[in-house]
């Protein structure tokens, strides 16, 4: 039997051939270096990073981006010095509490992906409150990846799917890319069109491994606290120049065809 093209049935991985990105995924990197260049503690870089995110969210709203997914804390970031991890956890709580009302007023729906069981009760509560307050908003989906890892995400989806098979709710033969994609984090959103990593590193650092299979990858030297609306425009303009082929040839695309 020929292998089914998941794009035939899966809304989420349908190619986005529009010139504008619907979903932007960012690795907000470079806070520490931004601070050390100013002879400041790393914590100051993280605080400045929160302000940068605020500006980018505003700009995403004006661009009518549907989904903005930002990497705030990876599953590997627990390896950092205890003091830095503690500072980051406190910063998540204070930033959430400070900004959630304003985000709500702007119509931003805030949600979180990642394994939150390791977080304090206080942080888990702040997350739940932010998600339930803003859940029905329509202007922009801001997804914060916190204690997130792409490998964790895939493993977690495997566990859920295996449980459904064991319970007799899913046949092994029905298990396909569409099912896996829907079971992963972000399964109800279109896949990222544009990935941006600030801070000069050219790696994915265990971010959205499955979801970024066909994402356009943009890397910039700009450190996250310095990344502003002009930098976002540069990245979006770069994206507009890409020809997204999804396996096809350029010639096929010029005569048209991939469904929108
Ligand atoms: C990203 O900035 C923020 C987090 C990982 C929480 P970094 O803290 O990694 O900054 P650099 O890479 O050390 O400059
Ligand atoms: C990735 O940045 C995670 C976040 C931005 C939250 P890192 O700075 O932790 O990535 P590596 O460890 O240098 O790859
Ligand atoms: Mg870093």
Short mmCIF file of C-alpha atoms and ligand atoms in Angstrom, two decimals:
data_model
loop_
_atom_site.label_atom_id
_atom_site.label_comp_id
_atom_site.label_asym_id
_atom_site.label_seq_id
_atom_site.Cartn_x
_atom_site.Cartn_y
_atom_site.Cartn_z
CA UNK A 1 0.00 0.00 0.00
CA UNK A 2 1.45 3.44 -0.84
CA UNK A 3 2.34 5.46 2.18
CA UNK A 4 -0.29 8.08 2.86
CA UNK A 5 0.84 11.68 2.63
CA UNK A 6 -0.11 13.10 6.03
CA UNK A 7 -0.84 16.46 4.41
CA UNK A 8 -3.91 14.93 2.83
CA UNK A 9 -5.60 14.56 6.16
CA UNK A 10 -3.71 16.54 8.73
CA UNK A 11 -4.77 20.15 9.07
CA UNK A 12 -1.76 20.96 11.21
CA UNK A 13 0.91 19.99 8.78
CA UNK A 14 -0.81 21.38 5.72
CA UNK A 15 1.78 23.50 3.98
CA UNK A 16 1.40 27.20 4.56
CA UNK A 17 2.14 28.78 1.21
CA UNK A 18 1.00 32.20 2.27
CA UNK A 19 3.67 34.85 2.30
CA UNK A 20 2.99 35.61 5.96
CA UNK A 21 3.95 33.24 8.74
CA UNK A 22 1.01 32.02 10.81
CA UNK A 23 3.17 30.52 13.53
CA UNK A 24 6.57 31.78 14.71
CA UNK A 25 8.66 29.75 17.16
CA UNK A 26 11.53 31.51 18.93
CA UNK A 27 14.53 30.42 20.99
CA UNK A 28 15.16 33.52 23.06
CA UNK A 29 18.91 33.05 23.55
CA UNK A 30 21.69 35.38 24.64
CA UNK A 31 20.42 36.89 27.90
CA UNK A 32 23.54 35.87 29.85
CA UNK A 33 25.96 37.25 27.26
CA UNK A 34 23.95 40.47 27.02
CA UNK A 35 24.39 40.92 30.78
CA UNK A 36 28.06 39.97 30.95
CA UNK A 37 28.91 42.44 28.17
CA UNK A 38 27.48 45.10 30.47
CA UNK A 39 29.27 43.69 33.54
CA UNK A 40 25.90 42.85 35.00
CA UNK A 41 24.78 39.62 36.66
CA UNK A 42 23.07 37.09 34.35
CA UNK A 43 19.82 37.79 36.17
CA UNK A 44 19.78 41.30 34.67
CA UNK A 45 19.91 39.71 31.22
CA UNK A 46 16.90 37.54 32.01
CA UNK A 47 14.95 40.57 33.24
CA UNK A 48 15.81 42.47 30.06
CA UNK A 49 14.74 39.37 28.13
CA UNK A 50 11.24 39.59 29.60
CA UNK A 51 10.97 43.20 28.36
CA UNK A 52 12.13 42.15 24.90
CA UNK A 53 9.41 39.51 24.80
CA UNK A 54 6.83 42.11 25.67
CA UNK A 55 7.84 44.20 22.64
CA UNK A 56 7.81 41.16 20.35
CA UNK A 57 4.34 40.13 21.51
CA UNK A 58 3.07 43.64 20.66
CA UNK A 59 4.64 43.44 17.24
CA UNK A 60 3.26 39.94 16.64
CA UNK A 61 -0.18 41.39 17.35
CA UNK A 62 0.27 44.09 14.73
CA UNK A 63 1.46 41.47 12.24
CA UNK A 64 -1.61 39.34 13.04
CA UNK A 65 0.56 36.31 13.77
CA UNK A 66 -1.71 33.49 14.97
CA UNK A 67 0.74 31.62 17.18
CA UNK A 68 3.97 32.75 18.86
CA UNK A 69 5.78 29.95 20.70
CA UNK A 70 8.73 31.00 22.85
CA UNK A 71 11.30 28.85 24.62
CA UNK A 72 11.58 30.12 28.18
CA UNK A 73 13.21 27.15 29.95
CA UNK A 74 14.41 23.90 28.46
CA UNK A 75 14.36 20.51 30.16
CA UNK A 76 18.17 20.82 30.17
CA UNK A 77 18.23 24.24 31.85
CA UNK A 78 17.91 22.55 35.28
CA UNK A 79 21.65 21.88 34.86
CA UNK A 80 22.36 25.57 35.44
CA UNK A 81 23.57 26.87 38.81
CA UNK A 82 20.86 26.53 41.44
CA UNK A 83 20.79 30.26 42.02
CA UNK A 84 20.08 31.01 38.36
CA UNK A 85 17.34 28.37 38.18
CA UNK A 86 15.72 29.81 41.31
CA UNK A 87 15.90 33.31 39.88
CA UNK A 88 14.29 32.19 36.63
CA UNK A 89 11.44 30.42 38.44
CA UNK A 90 10.75 33.56 40.50
CA UNK A 91 10.94 35.68 37.36
CA UNK A 92 8.33 33.48 35.64
CA UNK A 93 5.93 33.98 38.54
CA UNK A 94 6.43 37.76 38.82
CA UNK A 95 6.34 38.35 35.05
CA UNK A 96 3.20 36.29 34.68
CA UNK A 97 1.45 38.11 37.48
CA UNK A 98 2.57 41.51 36.20
CA UNK A 99 1.74 40.97 32.56
CA UNK A 100 -1.23 38.67 32.37
CA UNK A 101 -3.85 41.42 32.68
CA UNK A 102 -2.28 43.49 29.94
CA UNK A 103 -1.98 40.44 27.68
CA UNK A 104 -5.62 39.66 28.40
CA UNK A 105 -6.67 43.21 27.46
CA UNK A 106 -4.85 42.82 24.15
CA UNK A 107 -6.71 39.60 23.41
CA UNK A 108 -3.70 37.33 23.88
CA UNK A 109 -4.40 33.71 24.85
CA UNK A 110 -1.48 32.53 26.99
CA UNK A 111 -0.72 28.82 27.33
CA UNK A 112 2.22 26.71 28.43
CA UNK A 113 3.80 23.55 27.07
CA UNK A 114 6.26 21.33 28.93
CA UNK A 115 6.35 19.16 32.04
CA UNK A 116 5.13 21.41 34.81
CA UNK A 117 5.11 18.84 37.59
CA UNK A 118 8.63 19.87 38.54
CA UNK A 119 7.51 23.46 39.16
CA UNK A 120 6.49 24.87 42.53
CA UNK A 121 2.80 24.87 43.40
CA UNK A 122 2.90 28.67 43.19
CA UNK A 123 4.18 28.66 39.63
CA UNK A 124 1.78 25.90 38.58
CA UNK A 125 -1.05 27.97 40.00
CA UNK A 126 0.08 31.12 38.18
CA UNK A 127 0.17 29.10 34.95
CA UNK A 128 -3.32 27.68 35.48
CA UNK A 129 -4.71 31.12 36.33
CA UNK A 130 -3.17 32.74 33.25
CA UNK A 131 -4.44 29.96 31.00
CA UNK A 132 -7.97 30.08 32.34
CA UNK A 133 -8.20 33.89 32.32
CA UNK A 134 -7.00 34.25 28.73
CA UNK A 135 -8.10 30.93 27.22
CA UNK A 136 -10.89 32.33 25.04
CA UNK A 137 -8.88 35.21 23.57
CA UNK A 138 -8.50 35.32 19.81
CA UNK A 139 -5.94 37.96 18.81
CA UNK A 140 -2.77 35.90 19.36
CA UNK A 141 -1.83 32.58 20.92
CA UNK A 142 1.27 33.06 23.02
CA UNK A 143 2.67 29.65 23.93
CA UNK A 144 5.44 29.54 26.52
CA UNK A 145 7.63 26.43 26.45
CA UNK A 146 8.75 25.92 30.05
CA UNK A 147 10.53 22.78 31.24
CA UNK A 148 9.97 21.76 27.66
CA UNK A 149 12.06 19.38 25.58
CA UNK A 150 11.26 18.01 22.14
CA UNK A 151 12.30 14.52 23.25
CA UNK A 152 10.10 14.76 26.33
CA UNK A 153 7.22 15.83 24.09
CA UNK A 154 7.61 12.86 21.75
CA UNK A 155 8.06 10.43 24.65
CA UNK A 156 4.99 11.84 26.37
CA UNK A 157 2.94 11.42 23.19
CA UNK A 158 4.19 7.80 22.88
CA UNK A 159 3.07 7.13 26.43
CA UNK A 160 -0.41 8.58 25.78
CA UNK A 161 -0.82 6.66 22.54
CA UNK A 162 0.42 3.42 24.10
CA UNK A 163 -2.14 3.86 26.89
CA UNK A 164 -4.91 4.25 24.32
CA UNK A 165 -3.78 1.10 22.52
CA UNK A 166 -3.58 -0.81 25.83
CA UNK A 167 -7.11 0.37 26.70
CA UNK A 168 -8.41 -0.87 23.35
CA UNK A 169 -9.31 2.66 22.21
CA UNK A 170 -6.80 2.76 19.35
CA UNK A 171 -5.73 0.05 16.91
CA UNK A 172 -2.01 -0.19 16.20
CA UNK A 173 -2.83 0.03 12.48
CA UNK A 174 -4.53 3.40 13.07
CA UNK A 175 -1.40 4.85 14.58
CA UNK A 176 0.02 7.22 11.99
CA UNK A 177 1.77 10.60 11.71
CA UNK A 178 -1.52 12.44 12.06
CA UNK A 179 -2.26 10.74 15.39
CA UNK A 180 1.24 11.39 16.69
CA UNK A 181 1.17 15.04 15.57
CA UNK A 182 -2.15 15.66 17.30
CA UNK A 183 -0.99 14.05 20.51
CA UNK A 184 2.11 16.23 20.77
CA UNK A 185 2.20 19.71 22.31
CA UNK A 186 0.83 22.31 19.85
CA UNK A 187 -1.12 19.53 18.12
CA UNK A 188 -4.10 21.85 17.66
CA UNK A 189 -2.06 24.66 16.07
CA UNK A 190 -0.57 24.94 12.59
CA UNK A 191 3.08 23.88 12.61
CA UNK A 192 5.67 26.67 12.96
CA UNK A 193 6.38 28.41 9.66
CA UNK A 194 9.32 30.44 10.90
CA UNK A 195 11.83 29.57 13.61
CA UNK A 196 14.03 32.32 15.00
CA UNK A 197 17.04 31.75 17.24
CA UNK A 198 18.77 34.80 18.62
CA UNK A 199 22.24 34.79 20.20
CA UNK A 200 24.23 33.38 17.30
CA UNK A 201 24.10 29.63 18.00
CA UNK A 202 22.93 27.49 15.12
CA UNK A 203 21.25 24.66 16.94
CA UNK A 204 17.77 23.56 17.95
CA UNK A 205 18.59 22.68 21.59
CA UNK A 206 15.83 20.06 21.90
CA UNK A 207 13.07 22.50 20.91
CA UNK A 208 10.08 21.47 18.76
CA UNK A 209 11.78 18.49 17.11
CA UNK A 210 8.76 16.97 15.41
CA UNK A 211 6.81 20.17 14.81
CA UNK A 212 9.68 21.92 12.99
CA UNK A 213 10.18 19.24 10.33
CA UNK A 214 9.42 21.82 7.59
CA UNK A 215 9.92 25.10 9.40
CA UNK A 216 12.14 27.79 7.85
CA UNK A 217 15.13 28.26 10.18
CA UNK A 218 16.41 31.78 10.82
CA UNK A 219 19.45 32.50 12.99
CA UNK A 220 20.63 35.92 14.09
CA UNK A 221 23.60 37.16 16.10
CA UNK A 222 21.38 39.68 17.91
CA UNK A 223 21.15 38.83 21.60
CA UNK A 224 17.60 38.30 22.83
CA UNK A 225 17.33 41.41 25.07
CA UNK A 226 18.28 43.53 22.02
CA UNK A 227 15.87 41.80 19.64
CA UNK A 228 13.25 44.38 18.71
CA UNK A 229 10.41 44.90 16.25
CA UNK A 230 12.83 45.83 13.46
CA UNK A 231 14.72 42.58 13.95
CA UNK A 232 11.43 40.69 13.82
CA UNK A 233 10.58 42.48 10.58
CA UNK A 234 13.96 41.47 9.12
CA UNK A 235 13.24 37.82 10.03
CA UNK A 236 9.73 37.98 8.55
CA UNK A 237 11.05 39.60 5.36
CA UNK A 238 13.64 36.82 5.10
CA UNK A 239 10.81 34.30 5.50
CA UNK A 240 8.81 35.97 2.72
CA UNK A 241 11.70 35.32 0.33
CA UNK A 242 11.76 31.57 0.98
CA UNK A 243 10.22 29.16 -1.44
CA UNK A 244 8.62 26.44 0.63
CA UNK A 245 8.70 23.33 -1.48
CA UNK A 246 7.65 20.57 0.93
CA UNK A 247 9.40 18.00 -1.22
CA UNK A 248 8.19 19.33 -4.56
CA UNK A 249 10.34 20.96 -7.23
CA UNK A 250 10.45 24.70 -7.95
CA UNK A 251 8.93 24.03 -11.36
CA UNK A 252 5.92 22.32 -9.83
CA UNK A 253 5.37 25.27 -7.54
CA UNK A 254 5.49 27.85 -10.29
CA UNK A 255 2.65 26.10 -12.07
CA UNK A 256 0.81 26.19 -8.82
CA UNK A 257 -0.80 23.44 -6.79
CA UNK A 258 0.01 22.74 -3.19
CA UNK A 259 -3.32 23.35 -1.45
CA UNK A 260 -3.54 26.42 0.77
C1 LIG B 1 18.40 32.29 27.25
O1 LIG B 1 19.55 33.03 27.48
C2 LIG B 1 17.52 32.23 28.47
C3 LIG B 1 17.37 30.90 29.07
C4 LIG B 1 17.93 29.80 28.66
C5 LIG B 1 16.52 30.82 30.23
P1 LIG B 1 20.84 32.36 28.11
O2 LIG B 1 20.75 32.45 29.60
O3 LIG B 1 21.05 31.01 27.57
O4 LIG B 1 21.96 33.34 27.60
P2 LIG B 1 23.44 32.93 27.14
O5 LIG B 1 23.30 31.91 26.04
O6 LIG B 1 24.14 32.39 28.33
O7 LIG B 1 24.01 34.23 26.66
C1 LIG B 2 17.82 27.17 24.81
O1 LIG B 2 18.87 28.00 25.16
C2 LIG B 2 16.71 27.26 25.79
C3 LIG B 2 16.11 28.58 26.00
C4 LIG B 2 16.33 29.67 25.34
C5 LIG B 2 15.13 28.60 27.02
P1 LIG B 2 20.18 27.46 25.87
O2 LIG B 2 21.08 28.62 26.00
O3 LIG B 2 19.84 26.75 27.13
O4 LIG B 2 20.72 26.41 24.81
P2 LIG B 2 22.11 25.64 24.74
O5 LIG B 2 22.23 24.85 26.02
O6 LIG B 2 23.19 26.67 24.64
O7 LIG B 2 22.02 24.79 23.53
MG1 LIG B 3 22.06 30.30 25.95
#
